[in-house]
Coordinates of N, CA and C and ligand atoms in Angstrom, one line a residue:
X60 N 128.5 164.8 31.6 CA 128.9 165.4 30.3 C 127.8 166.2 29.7
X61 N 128.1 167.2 28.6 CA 127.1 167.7 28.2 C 127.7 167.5 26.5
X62 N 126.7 168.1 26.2 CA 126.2 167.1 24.4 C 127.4 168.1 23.6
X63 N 128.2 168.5 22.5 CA 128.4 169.4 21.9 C 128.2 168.6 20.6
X64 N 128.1 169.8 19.2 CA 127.8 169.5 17.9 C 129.2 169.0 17.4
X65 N 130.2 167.7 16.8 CA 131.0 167.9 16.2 C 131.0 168.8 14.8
X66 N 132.3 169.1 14.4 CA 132.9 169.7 13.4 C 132.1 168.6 12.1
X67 N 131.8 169.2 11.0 CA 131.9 167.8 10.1 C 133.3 167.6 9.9
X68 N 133.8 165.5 9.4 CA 135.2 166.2 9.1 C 135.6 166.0 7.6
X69 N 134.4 167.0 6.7 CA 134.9 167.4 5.5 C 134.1 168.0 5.5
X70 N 134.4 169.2 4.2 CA 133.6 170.3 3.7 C 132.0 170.2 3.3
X71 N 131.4 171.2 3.6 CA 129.8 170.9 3.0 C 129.9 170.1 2.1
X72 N 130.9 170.3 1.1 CA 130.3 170.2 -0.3 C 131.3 169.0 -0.7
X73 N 131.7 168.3 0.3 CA 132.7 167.2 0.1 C 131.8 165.9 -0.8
X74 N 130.9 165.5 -0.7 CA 130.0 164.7 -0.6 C 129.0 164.9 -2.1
X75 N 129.0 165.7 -2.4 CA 128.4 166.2 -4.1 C 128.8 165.1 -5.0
X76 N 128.1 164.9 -5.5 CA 126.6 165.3 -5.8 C 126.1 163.9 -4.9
X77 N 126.6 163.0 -4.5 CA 125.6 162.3 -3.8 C 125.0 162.8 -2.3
X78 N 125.2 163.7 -1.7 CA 125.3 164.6 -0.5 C 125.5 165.6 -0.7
X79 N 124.3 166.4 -1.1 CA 124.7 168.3 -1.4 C 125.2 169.1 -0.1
X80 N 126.1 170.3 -0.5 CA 125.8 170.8 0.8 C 125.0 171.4 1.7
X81 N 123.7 171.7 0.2 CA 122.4 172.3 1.4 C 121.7 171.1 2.6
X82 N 122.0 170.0 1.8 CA 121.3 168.8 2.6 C 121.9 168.9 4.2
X83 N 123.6 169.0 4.1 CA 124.3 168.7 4.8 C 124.6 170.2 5.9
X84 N 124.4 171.2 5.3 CA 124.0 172.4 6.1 C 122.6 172.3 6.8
X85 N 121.5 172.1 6.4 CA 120.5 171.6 7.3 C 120.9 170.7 8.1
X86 N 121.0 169.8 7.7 CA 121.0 168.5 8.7 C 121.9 168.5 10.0
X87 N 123.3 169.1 9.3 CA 124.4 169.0 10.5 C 124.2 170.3 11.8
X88 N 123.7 171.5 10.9 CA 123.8 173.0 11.2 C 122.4 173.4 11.9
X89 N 121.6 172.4 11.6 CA 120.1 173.0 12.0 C 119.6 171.9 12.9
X90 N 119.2 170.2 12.2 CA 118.7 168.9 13.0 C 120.0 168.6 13.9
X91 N 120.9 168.3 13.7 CA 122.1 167.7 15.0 C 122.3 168.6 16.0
X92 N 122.3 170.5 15.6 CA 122.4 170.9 16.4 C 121.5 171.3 17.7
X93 N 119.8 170.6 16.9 CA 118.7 170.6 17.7 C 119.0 169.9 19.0
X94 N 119.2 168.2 18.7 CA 119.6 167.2 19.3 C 120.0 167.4 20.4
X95 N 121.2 168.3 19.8 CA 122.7 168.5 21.0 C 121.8 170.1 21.9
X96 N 120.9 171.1 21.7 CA 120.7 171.6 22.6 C 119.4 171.4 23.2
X97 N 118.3 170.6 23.3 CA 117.4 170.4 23.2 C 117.8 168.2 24.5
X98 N 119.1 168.2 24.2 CA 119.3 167.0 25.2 C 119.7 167.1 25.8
X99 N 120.9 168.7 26.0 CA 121.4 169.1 27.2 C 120.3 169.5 28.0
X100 N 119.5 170.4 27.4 CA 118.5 171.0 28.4 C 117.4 170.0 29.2
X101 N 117.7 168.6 28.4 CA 117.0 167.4 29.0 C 117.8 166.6 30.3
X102 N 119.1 167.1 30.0 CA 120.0 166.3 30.7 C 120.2 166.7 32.0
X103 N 120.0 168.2 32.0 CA 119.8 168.7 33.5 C 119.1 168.2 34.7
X104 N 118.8 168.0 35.3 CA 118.8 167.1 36.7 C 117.9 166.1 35.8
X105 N 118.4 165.1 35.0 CA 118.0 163.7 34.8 C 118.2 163.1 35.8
X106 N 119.5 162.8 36.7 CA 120.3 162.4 37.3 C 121.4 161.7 36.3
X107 N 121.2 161.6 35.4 CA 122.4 161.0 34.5 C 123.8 162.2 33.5
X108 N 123.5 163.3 34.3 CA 124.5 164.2 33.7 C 125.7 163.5 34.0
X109 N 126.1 162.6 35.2 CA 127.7 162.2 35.2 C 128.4 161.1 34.1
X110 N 127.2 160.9 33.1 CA 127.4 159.4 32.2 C 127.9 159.5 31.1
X111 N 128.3 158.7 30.5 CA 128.6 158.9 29.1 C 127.8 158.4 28.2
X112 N 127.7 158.9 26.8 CA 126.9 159.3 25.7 C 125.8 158.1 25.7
X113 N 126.7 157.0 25.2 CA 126.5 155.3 25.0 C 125.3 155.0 26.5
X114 N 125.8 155.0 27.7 CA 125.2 155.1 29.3 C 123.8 156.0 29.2
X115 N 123.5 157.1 29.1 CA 122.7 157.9 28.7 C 121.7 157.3 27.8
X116 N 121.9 157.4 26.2 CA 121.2 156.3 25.7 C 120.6 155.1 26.0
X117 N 121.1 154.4 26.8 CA 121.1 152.9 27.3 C 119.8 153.1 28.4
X118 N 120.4 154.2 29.3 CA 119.9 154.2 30.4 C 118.0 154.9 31.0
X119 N 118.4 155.7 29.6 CA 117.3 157.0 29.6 C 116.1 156.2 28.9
X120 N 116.3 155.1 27.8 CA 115.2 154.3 27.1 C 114.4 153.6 27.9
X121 N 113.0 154.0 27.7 CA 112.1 153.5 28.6 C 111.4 154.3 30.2
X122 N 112.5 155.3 30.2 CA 112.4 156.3 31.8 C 112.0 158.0 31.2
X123 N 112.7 158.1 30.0 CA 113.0 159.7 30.2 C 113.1 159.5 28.5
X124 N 111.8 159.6 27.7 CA 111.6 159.3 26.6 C 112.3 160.8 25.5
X125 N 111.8 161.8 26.7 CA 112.6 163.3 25.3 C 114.1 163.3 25.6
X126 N 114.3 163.3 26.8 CA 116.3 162.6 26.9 C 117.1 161.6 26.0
X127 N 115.9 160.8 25.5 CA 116.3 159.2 24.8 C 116.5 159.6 23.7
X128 N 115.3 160.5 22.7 CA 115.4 160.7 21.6 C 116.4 161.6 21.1
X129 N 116.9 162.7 22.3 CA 118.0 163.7 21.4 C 119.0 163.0 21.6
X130 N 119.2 162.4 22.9 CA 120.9 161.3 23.2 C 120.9 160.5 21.7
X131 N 119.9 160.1 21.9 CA 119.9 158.7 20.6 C 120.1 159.6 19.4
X132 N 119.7 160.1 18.9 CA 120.1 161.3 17.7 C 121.4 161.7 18.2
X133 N 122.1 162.5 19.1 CA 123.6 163.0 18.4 C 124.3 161.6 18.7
X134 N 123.9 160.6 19.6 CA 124.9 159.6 19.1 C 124.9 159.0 18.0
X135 N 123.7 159.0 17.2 CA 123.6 158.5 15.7 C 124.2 159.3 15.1
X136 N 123.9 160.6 14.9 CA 124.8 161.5 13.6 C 126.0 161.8 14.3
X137 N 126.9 161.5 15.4 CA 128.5 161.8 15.6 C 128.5 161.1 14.8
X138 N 127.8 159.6 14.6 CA 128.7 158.5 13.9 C 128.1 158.7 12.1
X139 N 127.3 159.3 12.0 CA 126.4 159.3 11.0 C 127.4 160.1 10.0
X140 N 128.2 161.0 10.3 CA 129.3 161.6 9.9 C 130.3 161.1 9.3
X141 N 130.7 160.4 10.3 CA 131.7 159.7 10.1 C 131.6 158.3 9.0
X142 N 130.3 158.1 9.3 CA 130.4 156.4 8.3 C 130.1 156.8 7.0
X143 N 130.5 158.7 6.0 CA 130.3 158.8 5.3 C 131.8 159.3 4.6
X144 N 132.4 159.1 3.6 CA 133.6 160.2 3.1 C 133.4 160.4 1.6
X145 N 134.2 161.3 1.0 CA 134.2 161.5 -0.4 C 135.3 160.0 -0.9
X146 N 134.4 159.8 -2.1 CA 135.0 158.6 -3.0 C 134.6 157.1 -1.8
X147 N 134.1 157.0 -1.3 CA 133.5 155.9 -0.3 C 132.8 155.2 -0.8
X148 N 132.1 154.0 -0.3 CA 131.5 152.6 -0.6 C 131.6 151.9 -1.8
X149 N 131.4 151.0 -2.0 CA 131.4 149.9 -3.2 C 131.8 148.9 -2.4
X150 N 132.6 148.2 -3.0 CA 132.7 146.9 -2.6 C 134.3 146.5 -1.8
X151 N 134.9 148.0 -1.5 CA 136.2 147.3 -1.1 C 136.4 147.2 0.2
X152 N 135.8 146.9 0.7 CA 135.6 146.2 2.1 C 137.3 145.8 2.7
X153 N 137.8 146.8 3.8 CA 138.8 145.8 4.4 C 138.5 144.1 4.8
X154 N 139.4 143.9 5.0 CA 140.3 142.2 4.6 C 138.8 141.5 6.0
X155 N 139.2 141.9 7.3 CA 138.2 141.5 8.3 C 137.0 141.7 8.2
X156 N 136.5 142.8 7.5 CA 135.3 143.1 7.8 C 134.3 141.9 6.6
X157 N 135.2 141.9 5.6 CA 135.0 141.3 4.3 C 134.3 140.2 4.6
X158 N 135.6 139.6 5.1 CA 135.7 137.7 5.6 C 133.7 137.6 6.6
X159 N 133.8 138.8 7.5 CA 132.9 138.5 8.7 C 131.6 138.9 7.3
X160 N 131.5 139.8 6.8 CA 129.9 140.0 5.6 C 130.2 138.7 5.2
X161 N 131.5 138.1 4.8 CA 130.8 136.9 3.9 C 130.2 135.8 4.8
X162 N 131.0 135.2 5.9 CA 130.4 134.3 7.0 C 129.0 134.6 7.5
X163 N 128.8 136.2 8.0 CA 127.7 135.9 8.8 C 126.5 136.6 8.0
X164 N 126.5 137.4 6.8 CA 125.3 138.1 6.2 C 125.3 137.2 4.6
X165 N 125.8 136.0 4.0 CA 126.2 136.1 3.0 C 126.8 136.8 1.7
X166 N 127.6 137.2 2.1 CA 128.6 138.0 1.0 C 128.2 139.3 0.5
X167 N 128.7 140.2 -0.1 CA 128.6 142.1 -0.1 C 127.3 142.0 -0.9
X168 N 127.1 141.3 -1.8 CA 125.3 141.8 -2.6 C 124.5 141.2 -1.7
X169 N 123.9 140.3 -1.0 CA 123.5 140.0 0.0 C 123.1 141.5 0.7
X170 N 124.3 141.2 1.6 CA 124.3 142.5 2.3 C 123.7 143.7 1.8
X171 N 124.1 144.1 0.8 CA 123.5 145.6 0.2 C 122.2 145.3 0.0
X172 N 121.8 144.7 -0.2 CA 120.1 143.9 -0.3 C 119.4 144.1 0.8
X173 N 119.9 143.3 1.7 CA 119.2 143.7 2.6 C 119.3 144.9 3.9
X174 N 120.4 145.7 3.7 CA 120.7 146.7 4.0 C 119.3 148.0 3.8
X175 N 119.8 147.9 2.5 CA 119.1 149.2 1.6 C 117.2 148.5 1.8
X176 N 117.5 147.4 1.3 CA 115.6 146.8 2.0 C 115.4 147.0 4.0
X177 N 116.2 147.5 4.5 CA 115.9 147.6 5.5 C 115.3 149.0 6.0
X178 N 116.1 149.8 5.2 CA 116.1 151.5 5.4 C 114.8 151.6 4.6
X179 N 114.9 151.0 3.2 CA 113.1 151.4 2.7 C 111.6 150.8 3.6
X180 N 112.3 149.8 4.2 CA 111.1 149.4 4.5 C 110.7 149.8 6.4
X181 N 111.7 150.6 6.5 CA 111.4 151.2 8.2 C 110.4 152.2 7.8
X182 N 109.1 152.1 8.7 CA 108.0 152.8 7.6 C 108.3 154.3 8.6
X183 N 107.8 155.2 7.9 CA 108.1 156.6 8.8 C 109.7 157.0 8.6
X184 N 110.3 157.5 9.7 CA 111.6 158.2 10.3 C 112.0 156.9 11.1
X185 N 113.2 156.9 10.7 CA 114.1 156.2 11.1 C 115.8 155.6 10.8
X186 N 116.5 154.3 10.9 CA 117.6 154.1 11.1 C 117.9 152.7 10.2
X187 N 118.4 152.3 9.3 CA 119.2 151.0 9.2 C 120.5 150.9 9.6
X188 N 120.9 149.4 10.0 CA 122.0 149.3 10.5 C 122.6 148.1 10.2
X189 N 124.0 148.2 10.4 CA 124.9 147.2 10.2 C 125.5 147.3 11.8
X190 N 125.2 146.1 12.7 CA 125.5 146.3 13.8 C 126.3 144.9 14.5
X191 N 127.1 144.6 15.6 CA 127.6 143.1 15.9 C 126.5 143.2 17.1
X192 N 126.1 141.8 16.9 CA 125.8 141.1 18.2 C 126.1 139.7 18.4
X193 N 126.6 139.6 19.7 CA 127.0 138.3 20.1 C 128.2 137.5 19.2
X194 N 129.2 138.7 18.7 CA 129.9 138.5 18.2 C 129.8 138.3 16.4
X195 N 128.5 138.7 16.0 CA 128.3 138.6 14.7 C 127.3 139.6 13.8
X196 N 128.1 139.7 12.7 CA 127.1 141.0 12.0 C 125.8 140.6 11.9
X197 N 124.8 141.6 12.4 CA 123.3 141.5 12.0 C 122.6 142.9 11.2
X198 N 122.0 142.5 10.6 CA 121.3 143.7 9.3 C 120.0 144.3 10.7
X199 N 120.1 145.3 11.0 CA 119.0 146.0 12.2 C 118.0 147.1 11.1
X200 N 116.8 147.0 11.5 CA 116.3 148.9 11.7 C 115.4 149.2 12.4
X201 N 115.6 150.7 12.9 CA 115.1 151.1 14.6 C 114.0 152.2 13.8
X202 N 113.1 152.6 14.6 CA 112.6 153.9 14.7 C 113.1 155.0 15.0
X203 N 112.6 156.1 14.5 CA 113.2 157.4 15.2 C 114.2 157.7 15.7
X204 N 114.7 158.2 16.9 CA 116.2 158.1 17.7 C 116.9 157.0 18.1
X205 N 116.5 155.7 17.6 CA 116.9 154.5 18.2 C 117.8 153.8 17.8
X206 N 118.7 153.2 18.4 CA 119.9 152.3 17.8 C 120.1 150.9 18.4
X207 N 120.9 150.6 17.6 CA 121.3 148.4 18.4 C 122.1 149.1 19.8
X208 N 122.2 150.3 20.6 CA 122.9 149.8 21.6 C 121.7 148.9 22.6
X209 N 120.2 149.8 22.5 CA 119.3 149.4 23.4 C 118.8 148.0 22.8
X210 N 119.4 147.2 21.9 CA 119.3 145.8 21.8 C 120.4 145.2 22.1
X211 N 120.9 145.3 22.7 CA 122.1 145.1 23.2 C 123.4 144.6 22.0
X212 N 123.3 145.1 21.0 CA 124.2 145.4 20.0 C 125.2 146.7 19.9
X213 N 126.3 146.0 19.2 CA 126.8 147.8 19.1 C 126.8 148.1 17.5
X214 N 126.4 149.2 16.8 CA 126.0 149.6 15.4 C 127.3 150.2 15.0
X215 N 127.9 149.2 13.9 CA 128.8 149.8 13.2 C 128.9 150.7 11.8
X216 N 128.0 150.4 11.6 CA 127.3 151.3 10.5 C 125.9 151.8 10.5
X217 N 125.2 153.1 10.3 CA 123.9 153.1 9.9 C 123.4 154.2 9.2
X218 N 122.4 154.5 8.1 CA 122.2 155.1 7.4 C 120.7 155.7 7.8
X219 N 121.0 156.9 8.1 CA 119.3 158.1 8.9 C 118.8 157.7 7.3
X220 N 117.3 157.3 7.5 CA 116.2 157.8 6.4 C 115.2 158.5 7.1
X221 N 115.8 159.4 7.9 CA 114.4 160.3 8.2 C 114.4 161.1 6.5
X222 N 113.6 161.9 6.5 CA 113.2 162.4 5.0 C 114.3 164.2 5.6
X223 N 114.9 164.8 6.8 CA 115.4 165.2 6.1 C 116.8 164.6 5.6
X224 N 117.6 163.6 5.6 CA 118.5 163.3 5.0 C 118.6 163.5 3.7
X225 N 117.2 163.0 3.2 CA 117.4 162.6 1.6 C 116.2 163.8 0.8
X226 N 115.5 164.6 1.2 CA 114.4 165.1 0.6 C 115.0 166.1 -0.3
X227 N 116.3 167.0 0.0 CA 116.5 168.0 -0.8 C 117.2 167.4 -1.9
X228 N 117.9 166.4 -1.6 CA 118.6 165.5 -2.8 C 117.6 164.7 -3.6
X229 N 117.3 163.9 -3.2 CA 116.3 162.8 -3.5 C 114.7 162.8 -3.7
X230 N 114.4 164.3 -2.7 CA 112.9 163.8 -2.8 C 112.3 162.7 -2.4
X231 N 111.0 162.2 -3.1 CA 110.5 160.7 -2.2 C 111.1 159.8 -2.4
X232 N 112.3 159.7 -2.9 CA 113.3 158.2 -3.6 C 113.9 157.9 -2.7
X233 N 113.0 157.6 -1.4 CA 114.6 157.1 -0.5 C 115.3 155.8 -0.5
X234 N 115.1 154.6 -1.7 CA 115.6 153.8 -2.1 C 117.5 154.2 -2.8
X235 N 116.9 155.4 -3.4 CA 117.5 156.0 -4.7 C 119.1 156.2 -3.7
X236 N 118.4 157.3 -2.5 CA 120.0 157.6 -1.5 C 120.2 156.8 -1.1
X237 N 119.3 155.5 -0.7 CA 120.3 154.7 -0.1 C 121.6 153.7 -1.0
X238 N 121.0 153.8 -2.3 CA 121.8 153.0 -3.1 C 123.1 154.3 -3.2
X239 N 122.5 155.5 -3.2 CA 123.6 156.5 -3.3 C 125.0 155.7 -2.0
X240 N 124.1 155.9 -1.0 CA 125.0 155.7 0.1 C 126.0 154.6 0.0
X241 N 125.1 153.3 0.0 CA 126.0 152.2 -0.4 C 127.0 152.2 -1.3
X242 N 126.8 152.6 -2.3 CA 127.4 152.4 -4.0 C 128.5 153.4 -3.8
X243 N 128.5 154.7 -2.9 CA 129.4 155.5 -2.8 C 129.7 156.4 -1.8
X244 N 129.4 156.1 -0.7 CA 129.5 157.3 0.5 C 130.3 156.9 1.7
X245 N 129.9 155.3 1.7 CA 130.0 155.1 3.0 C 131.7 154.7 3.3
X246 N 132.3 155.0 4.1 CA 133.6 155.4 4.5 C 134.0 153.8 5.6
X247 N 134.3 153.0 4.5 CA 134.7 151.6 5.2 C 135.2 151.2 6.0
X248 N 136.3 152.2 6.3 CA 137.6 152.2 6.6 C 137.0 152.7 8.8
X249 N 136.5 153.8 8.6 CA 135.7 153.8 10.0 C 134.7 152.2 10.8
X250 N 134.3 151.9 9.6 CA 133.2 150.9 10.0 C 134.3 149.5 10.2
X251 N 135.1 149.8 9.8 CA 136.1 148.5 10.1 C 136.6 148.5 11.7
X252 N 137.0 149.8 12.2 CA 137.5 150.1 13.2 C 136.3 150.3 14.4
X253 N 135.1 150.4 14.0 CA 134.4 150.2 14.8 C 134.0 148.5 14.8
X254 N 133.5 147.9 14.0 CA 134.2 146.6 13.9 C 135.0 145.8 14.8
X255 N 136.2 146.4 14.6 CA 137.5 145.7 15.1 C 137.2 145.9 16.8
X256 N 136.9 147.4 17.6 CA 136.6 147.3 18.3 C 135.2 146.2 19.3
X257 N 134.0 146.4 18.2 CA 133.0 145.6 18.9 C 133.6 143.8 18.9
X258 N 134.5 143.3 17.9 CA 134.9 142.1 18.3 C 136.1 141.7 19.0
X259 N 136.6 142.8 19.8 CA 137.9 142.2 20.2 C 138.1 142.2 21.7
Ligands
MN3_171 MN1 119.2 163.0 10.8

């Protein structure tokens, strides 16, 4: 396979004021598109051009470290896209995903606690995550291009705090976006379906 940039699937400026669209013009138009040409040109005789995205990732960590980091990047921001919409996050959690934050992370403020404490406290560039393993939600954060697949998790949510995410919005407050994100971005309704897939 080779890498391509998704479409975002809403407007720049869908996401205002918690997500500008210069932020979102950089990020998607400038850094994702890095990723995606900058992994192709890595992917050429890896020997892993016949794999898929998830495979790649998995396979490249630890062998083929500049392959790892752009794979690991456009598989984060395909999804990084997506786990955002206009009028998103708070607390309305579908019915399953609900039930499983309250059993396995103690219930939605819990969770947002240590969510948002995860992403501030990944020192540098990096990832928080909401990811299943072994059949149960665990609060993750990775460095750099890294995700729960190479912990043998699969990531159903995660929020980039590299600085450019949040610098044109937020400046040094990256507590600030993340509560942005939580409080209002994040698009439940995907994270459920990724969800439903990692437990069934
Ligand atoms: Mn990014």
């Amino acid at each position: 396979m080779s890498f391509e940039l998704p479409d975002l699937p809403y407007a720049y400026d869908a996401l205002d004021p918690y997500m500008s669209a210069e932020t979102l013009e950089f990020h998607h138009d400038k850094h994702h598109q890095a990723y995606v040409t900058n992994g192709n040109n890595l992917l050429k005789d890896s020997g892993l051009e016949g794999k898929s995205l998830e495979e790649i990732v998995v396979e490249s960590h630890g062998s083929n470290p500049g392959l790892f980091n752009n794979a690991g990047q456009h598989y984060n921001h395909i999804h990084f896209w997506k786990w955002m919409k206009s009028g998103g996050g708070g607390t309305s959690l579908p019915g399953k995903l609900k039930a499983a934050v309250d059993s396995d992370l103690g219930g939605y403020d819990k969770f947002k606690a240590d969510f948002m404490n995860a992403g501030a406290t990944q020192f540098g560039s990096g990832w928080c995550w909401l990811a299943v393993k072994d059949g149960k939600l665990e609060i993750m954060k990775t460095p750099n291009g890294e995700n729960p697949l190479i912990h043998g998790a699969a990531p159903i949510l995660g929020c980039d705090v590299w600085e450019h995410s949040y610098y044109i919005d937020y400046r040094n407050a990256r507590p600030k976006y993340l509560e942005a994100f939580v409080d209002s971005l994040i698009n439940w309704e995907y994270v459920e379906e990724l969800f439903e897939s990692a437990t069934s």
